[in-house]
Amino acid sequence: MLVLSRKLGEKIYIGDNICITVVDIDRGKIRLGIEAPRDVPIYRQELLPLNHPRPDAAHPAAPAPTAAAS
């Protein structure tokens, strides 16, 4: 995960066509503006479609191998 610090009004660009702007900071809450092409889906984590796994669940830890009993 890339972690960046931004101040009010500063922007972050992702690729050539996605721009994220810090539009408001108030009492511990940050508002972001996202400019992206209409064909790029943007979801809040709690509203992710059920057919898309959450990013943290996409690669679950593999269980430790167990020795076979002889």
Tab-separated table of N, CA and C in Angstrom:
chain	number	residue	atom	x	y	z
A	1	MET	N	0.850	-1.169	0.000
A	1	MET	CA	0.000	0.000	0.000
A	1	MET	C	0.898	1.235	0.000
A	2	LEU	N	0.601	2.152	-0.888
A	2	LEU	CA	1.292	3.427	-0.945
A	2	LEU	C	0.536	4.405	-0.059
A	3	VAL	N	1.230	5.067	0.858
A	3	VAL	CA	0.605	6.037	1.750
A	3	VAL	C	1.196	7.410	1.437
A	4	LEU	N	0.327	8.364	1.136
A	4	LEU	CA	0.755	9.710	0.793
A	4	LEU	C	0.106	10.724	1.714
A	5	SER	N	0.779	11.818	1.947
A	5	SER	CA	0.206	12.934	2.694
A	5	SER	C	-0.148	14.036	1.710
A	6	ARG	N	-1.315	14.618	1.872
A	6	ARG	CA	-1.757	15.705	1.004
A	6	ARG	C	-2.413	16.760	1.864
A	7	LYS	N	-2.309	18.008	1.455
A	7	LYS	CA	-2.975	19.116	2.129
A	7	LYS	C	-4.209	19.500	1.331
A	8	LEU	N	-5.031	20.333	1.927
A	8	LEU	CA	-6.250	20.800	1.285
A	8	LEU	C	-5.930	21.379	-0.099
A	9	GLY	N	-6.656	20.908	-1.103
A	9	GLY	CA	-6.480	21.392	-2.460
A	9	GLY	C	-5.430	20.647	-3.271
A	10	GLU	N	-4.619	19.825	-2.626
A	10	GLU	CA	-3.588	19.086	-3.356
A	10	GLU	C	-4.204	17.868	-4.037
A	11	LYS	N	-3.511	17.399	-5.085
A	11	LYS	CA	-4.045	16.328	-5.925
A	11	LYS	C	-3.092	15.143	-5.982
A	12	ILE	N	-3.668	13.998	-6.314
A	12	ILE	CA	-2.919	12.775	-6.593
A	12	ILE	C	-3.427	12.269	-7.936
A	13	TYR	N	-2.507	11.953	-8.838
A	13	TYR	CA	-2.891	11.409	-10.142
A	13	TYR	C	-2.584	9.924	-10.186
A	14	ILE	N	-3.519	9.155	-10.719
A	14	ILE	CA	-3.341	7.719	-10.929
A	14	ILE	C	-3.424	7.492	-12.428
A	15	GLY	N	-2.307	7.111	-13.014
A	15	GLY	CA	-2.269	6.963	-14.463
A	15	GLY	C	-2.471	8.313	-15.129
A	16	ASP	N	-2.996	8.276	-16.348
A	16	ASP	CA	-3.200	9.501	-17.118
A	16	ASP	C	-4.590	10.088	-16.965
A	17	ASN	N	-5.532	9.313	-16.399
A	17	ASN	CA	-6.918	9.781	-16.463
A	17	ASN	C	-7.688	9.748	-15.146
A	18	ILE	N	-7.009	9.569	-14.014
A	18	ILE	CA	-7.694	9.593	-12.718
A	18	ILE	C	-6.998	10.601	-11.822
A	19	CYS	N	-7.783	11.519	-11.264
A	19	CYS	CA	-7.243	12.557	-10.383
A	19	CYS	C	-8.056	12.570	-9.088
A	20	ILE	N	-7.373	12.534	-7.957
A	20	ILE	CA	-8.020	12.592	-6.645
A	20	ILE	C	-7.575	13.883	-5.973
A	21	THR	N	-8.543	14.689	-5.538
A	21	THR	CA	-8.268	15.984	-4.930
A	21	THR	C	-8.812	16.007	-3.510
A	22	VAL	N	-8.030	16.519	-2.566
A	22	VAL	CA	-8.516	16.731	-1.197
A	22	VAL	C	-9.338	18.018	-1.240
A	23	VAL	N	-10.666	17.899	-1.094
A	23	VAL	CA	-11.535	19.069	-1.222
A	23	VAL	C	-11.959	19.667	0.113
A	24	ASP	N	-11.856	18.901	1.206
A	24	ASP	CA	-12.251	19.431	2.510
A	24	ASP	C	-11.643	18.580	3.611
A	25	ILE	N	-11.230	19.242	4.676
A	25	ILE	CA	-10.756	18.560	5.888
A	25	ILE	C	-11.458	19.242	7.048
A	26	ASP	N	-12.270	18.482	7.789
A	26	ASP	CA	-13.049	19.081	8.865
A	26	ASP	C	-13.252	18.086	9.989
A	27	ARG	N	-12.771	18.403	11.175
A	27	ARG	CA	-12.956	17.592	12.383
A	27	ARG	C	-12.637	16.119	12.172
A	28	GLY	N	-11.488	15.832	11.576
A	28	GLY	CA	-11.063	14.455	11.409
A	28	GLY	C	-11.678	13.743	10.222
A	29	LYS	N	-12.481	14.434	9.434
A	29	LYS	CA	-13.103	13.842	8.256
A	29	LYS	C	-12.517	14.503	7.008
A	30	ILE	N	-12.141	13.683	6.043
A	30	ILE	CA	-11.552	14.180	4.808
A	30	ILE	C	-12.518	13.914	3.667
A	31	ARG	N	-12.754	14.911	2.828
A	31	ARG	CA	-13.594	14.737	1.633
A	31	ARG	C	-12.679	14.740	0.423
A	32	LEU	N	-12.879	13.757	-0.439
A	32	LEU	CA	-12.076	13.611	-1.638
A	32	LEU	C	-12.945	13.813	-2.866
A	33	GLY	N	-12.399	14.479	-3.869
A	33	GLY	CA	-13.043	14.579	-5.173
A	33	GLY	C	-12.299	13.658	-6.125
A	34	ILE	N	-13.027	12.870	-6.895
A	34	ILE	CA	-12.402	11.910	-7.810
A	34	ILE	C	-12.857	12.230	-9.225
A	35	GLU	N	-11.889	12.498	-10.092
A	35	GLU	CA	-12.171	12.708	-11.511
A	35	GLU	C	-11.655	11.486	-12.248
A	36	ALA	N	-12.562	10.801	-12.938
A	36	ALA	CA	-12.199	9.583	-13.668
A	36	ALA	C	-13.168	9.413	-14.831
A	37	PRO	N	-12.762	8.662	-15.848
A	37	PRO	CA	-13.689	8.384	-16.945
A	37	PRO	C	-14.924	7.646	-16.428
A	38	ARG	N	-16.047	7.828	-17.102
A	38	ARG	CA	-17.295	7.201	-16.661
A	38	ARG	C	-17.232	5.679	-16.667
A	39	ASP	N	-16.353	5.096	-17.477
A	39	ASP	CA	-16.282	3.633	-17.536
A	39	ASP	C	-15.433	3.036	-16.413
A	40	VAL	N	-14.872	3.865	-15.526
A	40	VAL	CA	-14.098	3.376	-14.385
A	40	VAL	C	-15.029	3.321	-13.174
A	41	PRO	N	-15.340	2.122	-12.669
A	41	PRO	CA	-16.223	2.034	-11.494
A	41	PRO	C	-15.499	2.506	-10.234
A	42	ILE	N	-16.201	3.279	-9.413
A	42	ILE	CA	-15.650	3.775	-8.148
A	42	ILE	C	-16.658	3.435	-7.064
A	43	TYR	N	-16.218	2.684	-6.053
A	43	TYR	CA	-17.103	2.258	-4.965
A	43	TYR	C	-16.471	2.588	-3.620
A	44	ARG	N	-17.301	2.933	-2.653
A	44	ARG	CA	-16.839	2.951	-1.265
A	44	ARG	C	-16.753	1.497	-0.826
A	45	GLN	N	-15.843	1.202	0.091
A	45	GLN	CA	-15.618	-0.189	0.503
A	45	GLN	C	-16.908	-0.869	0.948
A	46	GLU	N	-17.733	-0.180	1.713
A	46	GLU	CA	-18.945	-0.821	2.241
A	46	GLU	C	-19.998	-1.052	1.152
A	47	LEU	N	-19.812	-0.499	-0.029
A	47	LEU	CA	-20.779	-0.681	-1.106
A	47	LEU	C	-20.243	-1.522	-2.259
A	48	LEU	N	-19.124	-2.208	-2.055
A	48	LEU	CA	-18.569	-3.050	-3.107
A	48	LEU	C	-19.585	-4.093	-3.540
A	49	PRO	N	-19.690	-4.346	-4.839
A	49	PRO	CA	-20.613	-5.396	-5.300
A	49	PRO	C	-20.230	-6.748	-4.703
A	50	LEU	N	-21.216	-7.582	-4.450
A	50	LEU	CA	-20.958	-8.870	-3.819
A	50	LEU	C	-20.119	-9.791	-4.688
A	51	ASN	N	-20.125	-9.617	-6.013
A	51	ASN	CA	-19.354	-10.502	-6.870
A	51	ASN	C	-17.884	-10.077	-6.985
A	52	HIS	N	-17.498	-8.998	-6.337
A	52	HIS	CA	-16.101	-8.582	-6.300
A	52	HIS	C	-15.576	-8.791	-4.881
A	53	PRO	N	-14.524	-9.598	-4.706
A	53	PRO	CA	-13.991	-9.788	-3.358
A	53	PRO	C	-13.351	-8.511	-2.835
A	54	ARG	N	-13.404	-8.333	-1.521
A	54	ARG	CA	-12.735	-7.184	-0.922
A	54	ARG	C	-11.246	-7.301	-1.176
A	55	PRO	N	-10.539	-6.179	-1.339
A	55	PRO	CA	-9.100	-6.242	-1.605
A	55	PRO	C	-8.321	-7.015	-0.544
A	56	ASP	N	-8.692	-6.896	0.732
A	56	ASP	CA	-7.960	-7.608	1.778
A	56	ASP	C	-8.326	-9.093	1.823
A	57	ALA	N	-9.404	-9.499	1.161
A	57	ALA	CA	-9.806	-10.908	1.138
A	57	ALA	C	-9.387	-11.592	-0.161
A	58	ALA	N	-8.800	-10.822	-1.074
A	58	ALA	CA	-8.435	-11.379	-2.371
A	58	ALA	C	-7.306	-12.396	-2.267
A	59	HIS	N	-6.406	-12.198	-1.315
A	59	HIS	CA	-5.263	-13.095	-1.157
A	59	HIS	C	-5.181	-13.582	0.283
A	60	PRO	N	-6.070	-14.492	0.674
A	60	PRO	CA	-6.030	-14.974	2.054
A	60	PRO	C	-4.747	-15.758	2.306
A	61	ALA	N	-4.323	-15.743	3.527
A	61	ALA	CA	-3.112	-16.483	3.884
A	61	ALA	C	-3.348	-17.975	3.688
A	62	ALA	N	-2.370	-18.638	3.103
A	62	ALA	CA	-2.479	-20.076	2.863
A	62	ALA	C	-2.294	-20.811	4.180
A	63	PRO	N	-3.065	-21.870	4.420
A	63	PRO	CA	-2.889	-22.621	5.660
A	63	PRO	C	-1.534	-23.327	5.664
A	64	ALA	N	-0.987	-23.486	6.850
A	64	ALA	CA	0.311	-24.162	6.981
A	64	ALA	C	0.165	-25.626	6.573
A	65	PRO	N	1.142	-26.169	5.833
A	65	PRO	CA	1.060	-27.561	5.451
A	65	PRO	C	1.132	-28.472	6.683
A	66	THR	N	0.401	-29.565	6.621
A	66	THR	CA	0.410	-30.505	7.730
A	66	THR	C	1.090	-31.786	7.286
A	67	ALA	N	1.770	-32.439	8.212
A	67	ALA	CA	2.461	-33.713	7.900
A	67	ALA	C	1.431	-34.837	7.872
A	68	ALA	N	1.569	-35.716	6.918
A	68	ALA	CA	0.659	-36.847	6.832
A	68	ALA	C	1.058	-37.908	7.862
A	69	ALA	N	0.066	-38.465	8.523
A	69	ALA	CA	0.340	-39.500	9.519
A	69	ALA	C	0.639	-40.808	8.802
A	70	SER	N	1.671	-41.527	9.259
A	70	SER	CA	2.032	-42.811	8.633
A	70	SER	C	1.622	-43.961	9.495
